[in-house]
Amino acid sequence: MNLSFFDQFMSPSLLGIPLILLSLLFPTLLFPSLDNRWITNRLSTLQSWLLHLITKQLMTPLNKEGHKWALILTSLMILLLTINLLGLLPYTFTPTTQLSMNMALAFPLWLATLLTGLRNQPSASLGHLLPEGTPTPLIPALILIETTSLLIRPLALGVRLTANLTAGHLLIQLISTATTALLPIMPTVSILTALVLFLLTILEVAVAMIQAYVFVLLLSLYLQENI
């Protein structure tokens, strides 16, 4: 029984071919194709407003040097947002519940922000490892602690996104299983459980959006430290 709960996190395959790539490319079908006009309908207007809002929120804390990252960060935000929300639909697969995928997104982008800082301002970037005014006996230990916290950032990014989405999907499946099992035995309790399931689904929609935003926001903060 426990194994069946985790089957939903297995990458689907057809004739032995993993379909995770198809799951990643499917959200692009929701966006309109290129046209001679910038805005062709209300959907395009809504998408343009959303893109402008996301880009403004991400780029406001950054200086002009960081605005070069606007396309990467906004695209990543839209990708994570659509994948997370589509994963809440029945009979779908959520690629962002895979730690390997989240780490593949987090590690290169975190490394890019770190290398940007080491290239443009090496003294300031290395200065984060030793806060000003540190007592001399604590310097070696503090440098070791700060270096560890710096290196663990991409792991924290990937694990945070994976854990939140995995926990939400498991809760939804557990409560939905309980609702179905209780329906013939205790209909009243089953209806109450279904109400809890409905509220949890709304919460998971919010979590899916918030986790996508937090993932990209933390990357922008790491970038802010290094520019």
PDB file of C-alpha atoms in Angstrom:
ATOM      1  CA  MET A   1       0.000   0.000   0.000  1.00  0.00           C
ATOM      2  CA  ASN A   2       2.811   2.375   0.895  1.00  0.00           C
ATOM      3  CA  LEU A   3       4.548   1.641  -2.372  1.00  0.00           C
ATOM      4  CA  SER A   4       1.454   2.617  -4.359  1.00  0.00           C
ATOM      5  CA  PHE A   5       1.496   6.077  -2.749  1.00  0.00           C
ATOM      6  CA  PHE A   6       4.967   6.710  -4.158  1.00  0.00           C
ATOM      7  CA  ASP A   7       4.227   5.276  -7.588  1.00  0.00           C
ATOM      8  CA  GLN A   8       2.925   8.708  -8.621  1.00  0.00           C
ATOM      9  CA  PHE A   9       6.469  10.077  -8.339  1.00  0.00           C
ATOM     10  CA  MET A  10       7.935   7.533 -10.761  1.00  0.00           C
ATOM     11  CA  SER A  11       8.753   8.956 -14.170  1.00  0.00           C
ATOM     12  CA  PRO A  12       6.187   7.601 -16.662  1.00  0.00           C
ATOM     13  CA  SER A  13       7.477   5.667 -19.639  1.00  0.00           C
ATOM     14  CA  LEU A  14       6.107   4.403 -22.931  1.00  0.00           C
ATOM     15  CA  LEU A  15       7.743   1.379 -24.566  1.00  0.00           C
ATOM     16  CA  GLY A  16      10.638   1.843 -22.159  1.00  0.00           C
ATOM     17  CA  ILE A  17      11.149   5.511 -23.119  1.00  0.00           C
ATOM     18  CA  PRO A  18      10.886   8.004 -20.197  1.00  0.00           C
ATOM     19  CA  LEU A  19       8.258  10.666 -20.820  1.00  0.00           C
ATOM     20  CA  ILE A  20       9.699  13.245 -18.424  1.00  0.00           C
ATOM     21  CA  LEU A  21      10.965  15.312 -21.369  1.00  0.00           C
ATOM     22  CA  LEU A  22       7.428  15.417 -22.755  1.00  0.00           C
ATOM     23  CA  SER A  23       6.189  16.548 -19.338  1.00  0.00           C
ATOM     24  CA  LEU A  24       8.699  19.403 -19.395  1.00  0.00           C
ATOM     25  CA  LEU A  25       7.815  20.496 -22.924  1.00  0.00           C
ATOM     26  CA  PHE A  26       4.038  20.292 -22.507  1.00  0.00           C
ATOM     27  CA  PRO A  27       3.681  23.671 -20.666  1.00  0.00           C
ATOM     28  CA  THR A  28       5.020  25.467 -23.745  1.00  0.00           C
ATOM     29  CA  LEU A  29       1.823  24.469 -25.584  1.00  0.00           C
ATOM     30  CA  LEU A  30      -0.127  26.731 -23.232  1.00  0.00           C
ATOM     31  CA  PHE A  31       1.599  29.840 -24.555  1.00  0.00           C
ATOM     32  CA  PRO A  32       0.552  31.422 -27.852  1.00  0.00           C
ATOM     33  CA  SER A  33       2.753  31.056 -30.897  1.00  0.00           C
ATOM     34  CA  LEU A  34       4.700  33.946 -32.373  1.00  0.00           C
ATOM     35  CA  ASP A  35       2.694  36.489 -34.312  1.00  0.00           C
ATOM     36  CA  ASN A  36       3.256  39.835 -36.030  1.00  0.00           C
ATOM     37  CA  ARG A  37       1.330  41.513 -33.221  1.00  0.00           C
ATOM     38  CA  TRP A  38       2.533  41.633 -29.616  1.00  0.00           C
ATOM     39  CA  ILE A  39      -0.927  41.094 -28.133  1.00  0.00           C
ATOM     40  CA  THR A  40      -3.542  39.160 -30.102  1.00  0.00           C
ATOM     41  CA  ASN A  41      -6.181  38.252 -27.512  1.00  0.00           C
ATOM     42  CA  ARG A  42      -7.065  38.445 -23.823  1.00  0.00           C
ATOM     43  CA  LEU A  43      -4.918  35.425 -22.999  1.00  0.00           C
ATOM     44  CA  SER A  44      -1.880  37.172 -24.477  1.00  0.00           C
ATOM     45  CA  THR A  45      -2.737  40.300 -22.495  1.00  0.00           C
ATOM     46  CA  LEU A  46      -2.983  38.303 -19.265  1.00  0.00           C
ATOM     47  CA  GLN A  47       0.295  36.495 -19.953  1.00  0.00           C
ATOM     48  CA  SER A  48       2.079  39.751 -20.789  1.00  0.00           C
ATOM     49  CA  TRP A  49       0.811  41.320 -17.559  1.00  0.00           C
ATOM     50  CA  LEU A  50       1.938  38.283 -15.556  1.00  0.00           C
ATOM     51  CA  LEU A  51       5.396  38.279 -17.162  1.00  0.00           C
ATOM     52  CA  HIS A  52       5.779  42.004 -16.494  1.00  0.00           C
ATOM     53  CA  LEU A  53       4.722  41.562 -12.852  1.00  0.00           C
ATOM     54  CA  ILE A  54       7.108  38.649 -12.251  1.00  0.00           C
ATOM     55  CA  THR A  55      10.034  40.391 -13.927  1.00  0.00           C
ATOM     56  CA  LYS A  56       9.413  43.583 -11.952  1.00  0.00           C
ATOM     57  CA  GLN A  57       9.285  41.695  -8.639  1.00  0.00           C
ATOM     58  CA  LEU A  58      12.504  39.795  -9.376  1.00  0.00           C
ATOM     59  CA  MET A  59      14.520  42.676 -10.805  1.00  0.00           C
ATOM     60  CA  THR A  60      13.589  45.423  -8.317  1.00  0.00           C
ATOM     61  CA  PRO A  61      16.240  44.470  -5.685  1.00  0.00           C
ATOM     62  CA  LEU A  62      18.979  44.090  -8.327  1.00  0.00           C
ATOM     63  CA  ASN A  63      21.112  46.801  -9.872  1.00  0.00           C
ATOM     64  CA  LYS A  64      21.610  47.308 -13.610  1.00  0.00           C
ATOM     65  CA  GLU A  65      24.239  44.585 -13.813  1.00  0.00           C
ATOM     66  CA  GLY A  66      21.737  42.033 -12.551  1.00  0.00           C
ATOM     67  CA  HIS A  67      19.075  42.966 -15.096  1.00  0.00           C
ATOM     68  CA  LYS A  68      20.927  40.836 -17.652  1.00  0.00           C
ATOM     69  CA  TRP A  69      19.525  37.835 -15.771  1.00  0.00           C
ATOM     70  CA  ALA A  70      15.902  38.933 -16.278  1.00  0.00           C
ATOM     71  CA  LEU A  71      15.202  36.530 -19.157  1.00  0.00           C
ATOM     72  CA  ILE A  72      16.723  33.505 -17.387  1.00  0.00           C
ATOM     73  CA  LEU A  73      15.025  34.091 -14.045  1.00  0.00           C
ATOM     74  CA  THR A  74      11.624  34.972 -15.516  1.00  0.00           C
ATOM     75  CA  SER A  75      11.696  31.953 -17.848  1.00  0.00           C
ATOM     76  CA  LEU A  76      12.626  29.691 -14.939  1.00  0.00           C
ATOM     77  CA  MET A  77       9.818  31.147 -12.841  1.00  0.00           C
ATOM     78  CA  ILE A  78       7.206  30.544 -15.567  1.00  0.00           C
ATOM     79  CA  LEU A  79       8.538  27.013 -16.182  1.00  0.00           C
ATOM     80  CA  LEU A  80       8.362  26.015 -12.518  1.00  0.00           C
ATOM     81  CA  LEU A  81       4.989  27.692 -12.060  1.00  0.00           C
ATOM     82  CA  THR A  82       3.324  25.904 -14.971  1.00  0.00           C
ATOM     83  CA  ILE A  83       4.883  22.513 -14.162  1.00  0.00           C
ATOM     84  CA  ASN A  84       3.889  22.734 -10.494  1.00  0.00           C
ATOM     85  CA  LEU A  85       0.299  23.713 -11.288  1.00  0.00           C
ATOM     86  CA  LEU A  86      -0.137  21.145 -14.068  1.00  0.00           C
ATOM     87  CA  GLY A  87       1.147  18.476 -11.674  1.00  0.00           C
ATOM     88  CA  LEU A  88      -1.935  18.988  -9.497  1.00  0.00           C
ATOM     89  CA  LEU A  89      -4.240  17.768 -12.255  1.00  0.00           C
ATOM     90  CA  PRO A  90      -5.413  14.128 -12.070  1.00  0.00           C
ATOM     91  CA  TYR A  91      -3.383  11.490 -13.928  1.00  0.00           C
ATOM     92  CA  THR A  92      -0.437  13.817 -14.470  1.00  0.00           C
ATOM     93  CA  PHE A  93       3.227  13.642 -13.556  1.00  0.00           C
ATOM     94  CA  THR A  94       5.098  16.443 -11.769  1.00  0.00           C
ATOM     95  CA  PRO A  95       8.766  16.579 -12.868  1.00  0.00           C
ATOM     96  CA  THR A  96       9.624  18.966 -10.004  1.00  0.00           C
ATOM     97  CA  THR A  97       9.032  16.175  -7.465  1.00  0.00           C
ATOM     98  CA  GLN A  98      12.266  14.639  -8.778  1.00  0.00           C
ATOM     99  CA  LEU A  99      15.310  15.791  -6.807  1.00  0.00           C
ATOM    100  CA  SER A 100      17.559  15.125  -9.797  1.00  0.00           C
ATOM    101  CA  MET A 101      15.701  17.672 -11.921  1.00  0.00           C
ATOM    102  CA  ASN A 102      15.589  20.324  -9.194  1.00  0.00           C
ATOM    103  CA  MET A 103      19.305  19.907  -8.513  1.00  0.00           C
ATOM    104  CA  ALA A 104      19.984  20.146 -12.256  1.00  0.00           C
ATOM    105  CA  LEU A 105      18.257  23.541 -12.188  1.00  0.00           C
ATOM    106  CA  ALA A 106      19.641  24.775  -8.863  1.00  0.00           C
ATOM    107  CA  PHE A 107      23.323  23.825  -9.067  1.00  0.00           C
ATOM    108  CA  PRO A 108      24.303  25.415 -12.439  1.00  0.00           C
ATOM    109  CA  LEU A 109      22.430  28.654 -11.690  1.00  0.00           C
ATOM    110  CA  TRP A 110      23.890  28.906  -8.165  1.00  0.00           C
ATOM    111  CA  LEU A 111      27.366  28.209  -9.586  1.00  0.00           C
ATOM    112  CA  ALA A 112      26.815  30.900 -12.234  1.00  0.00           C
ATOM    113  CA  THR A 113      25.995  33.493  -9.558  1.00  0.00           C
ATOM    114  CA  LEU A 114      29.064  32.449  -7.549  1.00  0.00           C
ATOM    115  CA  LEU A 115      31.406  32.615 -10.541  1.00  0.00           C
ATOM    116  CA  THR A 116      29.935  35.988 -11.513  1.00  0.00           C
ATOM    117  CA  GLY A 117      30.867  37.361  -8.105  1.00  0.00           C
ATOM    118  CA  LEU A 118      34.356  35.835  -8.155  1.00  0.00           C
ATOM    119  CA  ARG A 119      34.983  37.314 -11.596  1.00  0.00           C
ATOM    120  CA  ASN A 120      33.606  40.823 -11.024  1.00  0.00           C
ATOM    121  CA  GLN A 121      34.411  41.443  -7.363  1.00  0.00           C
ATOM    122  CA  PRO A 122      36.503  38.617  -5.871  1.00  0.00           C
ATOM    123  CA  SER A 123      37.351  40.503  -2.666  1.00  0.00           C
ATOM    124  CA  ALA A 124      33.721  41.262  -1.802  1.00  0.00           C
ATOM    125  CA  SER A 125      32.574  37.734  -2.672  1.00  0.00           C
ATOM    126  CA  LEU A 126      35.242  36.125  -0.507  1.00  0.00           C
ATOM    127  CA  GLY A 127      34.555  38.715   2.195  1.00  0.00           C
ATOM    128  CA  HIS A 128      31.178  37.077   2.850  1.00  0.00           C
ATOM    129  CA  LEU A 129      33.043  34.110   4.286  1.00  0.00           C
ATOM    130  CA  LEU A 130      34.403  36.210   7.168  1.00  0.00           C
ATOM    131  CA  PRO A 131      32.161  38.901   8.719  1.00  0.00           C
ATOM    132  CA  GLU A 132      33.885  42.072   9.847  1.00  0.00           C
ATOM    133  CA  GLY A 133      34.881  42.217  13.508  1.00  0.00           C
ATOM    134  CA  THR A 134      35.209  38.462  14.010  1.00  0.00           C
ATOM    135  CA  PRO A 135      37.487  37.539  16.970  1.00  0.00           C
ATOM    136  CA  THR A 136      40.768  36.017  15.835  1.00  0.00           C
ATOM    137  CA  PRO A 137      40.312  32.597  17.543  1.00  0.00           C
ATOM    138  CA  LEU A 138      36.965  32.112  15.753  1.00  0.00           C
ATOM    139  CA  ILE A 139      38.244  32.925  12.254  1.00  0.00           C
ATOM    140  CA  PRO A 140      39.088  29.335  11.102  1.00  0.00           C
ATOM    141  CA  ALA A 141      35.839  27.867  12.441  1.00  0.00           C
ATOM    142  CA  LEU A 142      33.733  30.707  11.031  1.00  0.00           C
ATOM    143  CA  ILE A 143      35.315  30.429   7.583  1.00  0.00           C
ATOM    144  CA  LEU A 144      34.590  26.694   7.596  1.00  0.00           C
ATOM    145  CA  ILE A 145      30.965  27.257   8.665  1.00  0.00           C
ATOM    146  CA  GLU A 146      30.352  30.004   6.090  1.00  0.00           C
ATOM    147  CA  THR A 147      31.935  27.919   3.322  1.00  0.00           C
ATOM    148  CA  THR A 148      29.706  24.975   4.231  1.00  0.00           C
ATOM    149  CA  SER A 149      26.604  27.186   4.242  1.00  0.00           C
ATOM    150  CA  LEU A 150      27.632  28.563   0.846  1.00  0.00           C
ATOM    151  CA  LEU A 151      28.136  25.117  -0.689  1.00  0.00           C
ATOM    152  CA  ILE A 152      24.885  23.749   0.734  1.00  0.00           C
ATOM    153  CA  ARG A 153      22.750  26.435  -0.926  1.00  0.00           C
ATOM    154  CA  PRO A 154      21.993  24.513  -4.159  1.00  0.00           C
ATOM    155  CA  LEU A 155      21.117  21.398  -2.144  1.00  0.00           C
ATOM    156  CA  ALA A 156      18.739  23.447   0.009  1.00  0.00           C
ATOM    157  CA  LEU A 157      17.112  24.909  -3.117  1.00  0.00           C
ATOM    158  CA  GLY A 158      16.494  21.516  -4.680  1.00  0.00           C
ATOM    159  CA  VAL A 159      15.412  19.731  -1.495  1.00  0.00           C
ATOM    160  CA  ARG A 160      13.015  22.537  -0.500  1.00  0.00           C
ATOM    161  CA  LEU A 161      11.139  22.385  -3.800  1.00  0.00           C
ATOM    162  CA  THR A 162      11.105  18.572  -3.886  1.00  0.00           C
ATOM    163  CA  ALA A 163      10.020  18.121  -0.262  1.00  0.00           C
ATOM    164  CA  ASN A 164       7.176  20.636  -0.382  1.00  0.00           C
ATOM    165  CA  LEU A 165       5.651  19.267  -3.572  1.00  0.00           C
ATOM    166  CA  THR A 166       6.143  15.620  -2.573  1.00  0.00           C
ATOM    167  CA  ALA A 167       4.538  16.160   0.835  1.00  0.00           C
ATOM    168  CA  GLY A 168       1.571  17.942  -0.720  1.00  0.00           C
ATOM    169  CA  HIS A 169       0.952  15.211  -3.288  1.00  0.00           C
ATOM    170  CA  LEU A 170       1.186  12.513  -0.629  1.00  0.00           C
ATOM    171  CA  LEU A 171      -1.290  14.315   1.626  1.00  0.00           C
ATOM    172  CA  ILE A 172      -3.757  14.728  -1.224  1.00  0.00           C
ATOM    173  CA  GLN A 173      -3.506  11.048  -2.139  1.00  0.00           C
ATOM    174  CA  LEU A 174      -3.838   9.890   1.483  1.00  0.00           C
ATOM    175  CA  ILE A 175      -6.900  12.040   2.163  1.00  0.00           C
ATOM    176  CA  SER A 176      -8.528  11.147  -1.161  1.00  0.00           C
ATOM    177  CA  THR A 177      -7.978   7.440  -0.397  1.00  0.00           C
ATOM    178  CA  ALA A 178      -9.553   7.932   3.032  1.00  0.00           C
ATOM    179  CA  THR A 179     -12.521   9.758   1.474  1.00  0.00           C
ATOM    180  CA  THR A 180     -13.186   6.912  -0.950  1.00  0.00           C
ATOM    181  CA  ALA A 181     -12.787   4.234   1.727  1.00  0.00           C
ATOM    182  CA  LEU A 182     -15.110   5.980   4.195  1.00  0.00           C
ATOM    183  CA  LEU A 183     -17.887   6.710   1.690  1.00  0.00           C
ATOM    184  CA  PRO A 184     -19.773   3.360   1.993  1.00  0.00           C
ATOM    185  CA  ILE A 185     -19.125   3.062   5.757  1.00  0.00           C
ATOM    186  CA  MET A 186     -19.523   6.587   7.154  1.00  0.00           C
ATOM    187  CA  PRO A 187     -20.885   8.976   4.499  1.00  0.00           C
ATOM    188  CA  THR A 188     -20.963  11.981   6.847  1.00  0.00           C
ATOM    189  CA  VAL A 189     -17.301  11.580   7.792  1.00  0.00           C
ATOM    190  CA  SER A 190     -16.457  11.026   4.131  1.00  0.00           C
ATOM    191  CA  ILE A 191     -18.111  14.340   3.183  1.00  0.00           C
ATOM    192  CA  LEU A 192     -16.152  16.145   5.897  1.00  0.00           C
ATOM    193  CA  THR A 193     -12.959  14.497   4.665  1.00  0.00           C
ATOM    194  CA  ALA A 194     -13.780  15.597   1.117  1.00  0.00           C
ATOM    195  CA  LEU A 195     -14.149  19.156   2.395  1.00  0.00           C
ATOM    196  CA  VAL A 196     -10.701  18.897   3.984  1.00  0.00           C
ATOM    197  CA  LEU A 197      -9.397  17.542   0.666  1.00  0.00           C
ATOM    198  CA  PHE A 198     -10.866  20.521  -1.190  1.00  0.00           C
ATOM    199  CA  LEU A 199      -9.231  22.983   1.219  1.00  0.00           C
ATOM    200  CA  LEU A 200      -5.937  21.105   0.975  1.00  0.00           C
ATOM    201  CA  THR A 201      -6.077  21.270  -2.817  1.00  0.00           C
ATOM    202  CA  ILE A 202      -6.478  25.048  -2.640  1.00  0.00           C
ATOM    203  CA  LEU A 203      -3.520  25.150  -0.259  1.00  0.00           C
ATOM    204  CA  GLU A 204      -1.440  23.050  -2.638  1.00  0.00           C
ATOM    205  CA  VAL A 205      -2.191  25.434  -5.513  1.00  0.00           C
ATOM    206  CA  ALA A 206      -0.833  28.236  -3.339  1.00  0.00           C
ATOM    207  CA  VAL A 207       2.201  26.118  -2.359  1.00  0.00           C
ATOM    208  CA  ALA A 208       2.922  25.314  -6.017  1.00  0.00           C
ATOM    209  CA  MET A 209       2.999  29.033  -6.870  1.00  0.00           C
ATOM    210  CA  ILE A 210       4.893  30.088  -3.736  1.00  0.00           C
ATOM    211  CA  GLN A 211       7.603  27.423  -4.110  1.00  0.00           C
ATOM    212  CA  ALA A 212       8.261  28.437  -7.722  1.00  0.00           C
ATOM    213  CA  TYR A 213       8.556  32.065  -6.598  1.00  0.00           C
ATOM    214  CA  VAL A 214      10.788  31.219  -3.606  1.00  0.00           C
ATOM    215  CA  PHE A 215      13.134  29.109  -5.768  1.00  0.00           C
ATOM    216  CA  VAL A 216      13.745  31.959  -8.216  1.00  0.00           C
ATOM    217  CA  LEU A 217      13.723  34.654  -5.513  1.00  0.00           C
ATOM    218  CA  LEU A 218      16.534  32.923  -3.600  1.00  0.00           C
ATOM    219  CA  LEU A 219      18.547  32.681  -6.812  1.00  0.00           C
ATOM    220  CA  SER A 220      18.061  36.416  -7.358  1.00  0.00           C
ATOM    221  CA  LEU A 221      19.213  37.076  -3.779  1.00  0.00           C
ATOM    222  CA  TYR A 222      22.320  34.958  -4.346  1.00  0.00           C
ATOM    223  CA  LEU A 223      22.920  36.994  -7.506  1.00  0.00           C
ATOM    224  CA  GLN A 224      22.444  40.236  -5.585  1.00  0.00           C
ATOM    225  CA  GLU A 225      25.239  39.241  -3.191  1.00  0.00           C
ATOM    226  CA  ASN A 226      27.665  38.754  -6.073  1.00  0.00           C
ATOM    227  CA  ILE A 227      27.069  41.831  -8.246  1.00  0.00           C
TER     228      ILE A 227
END
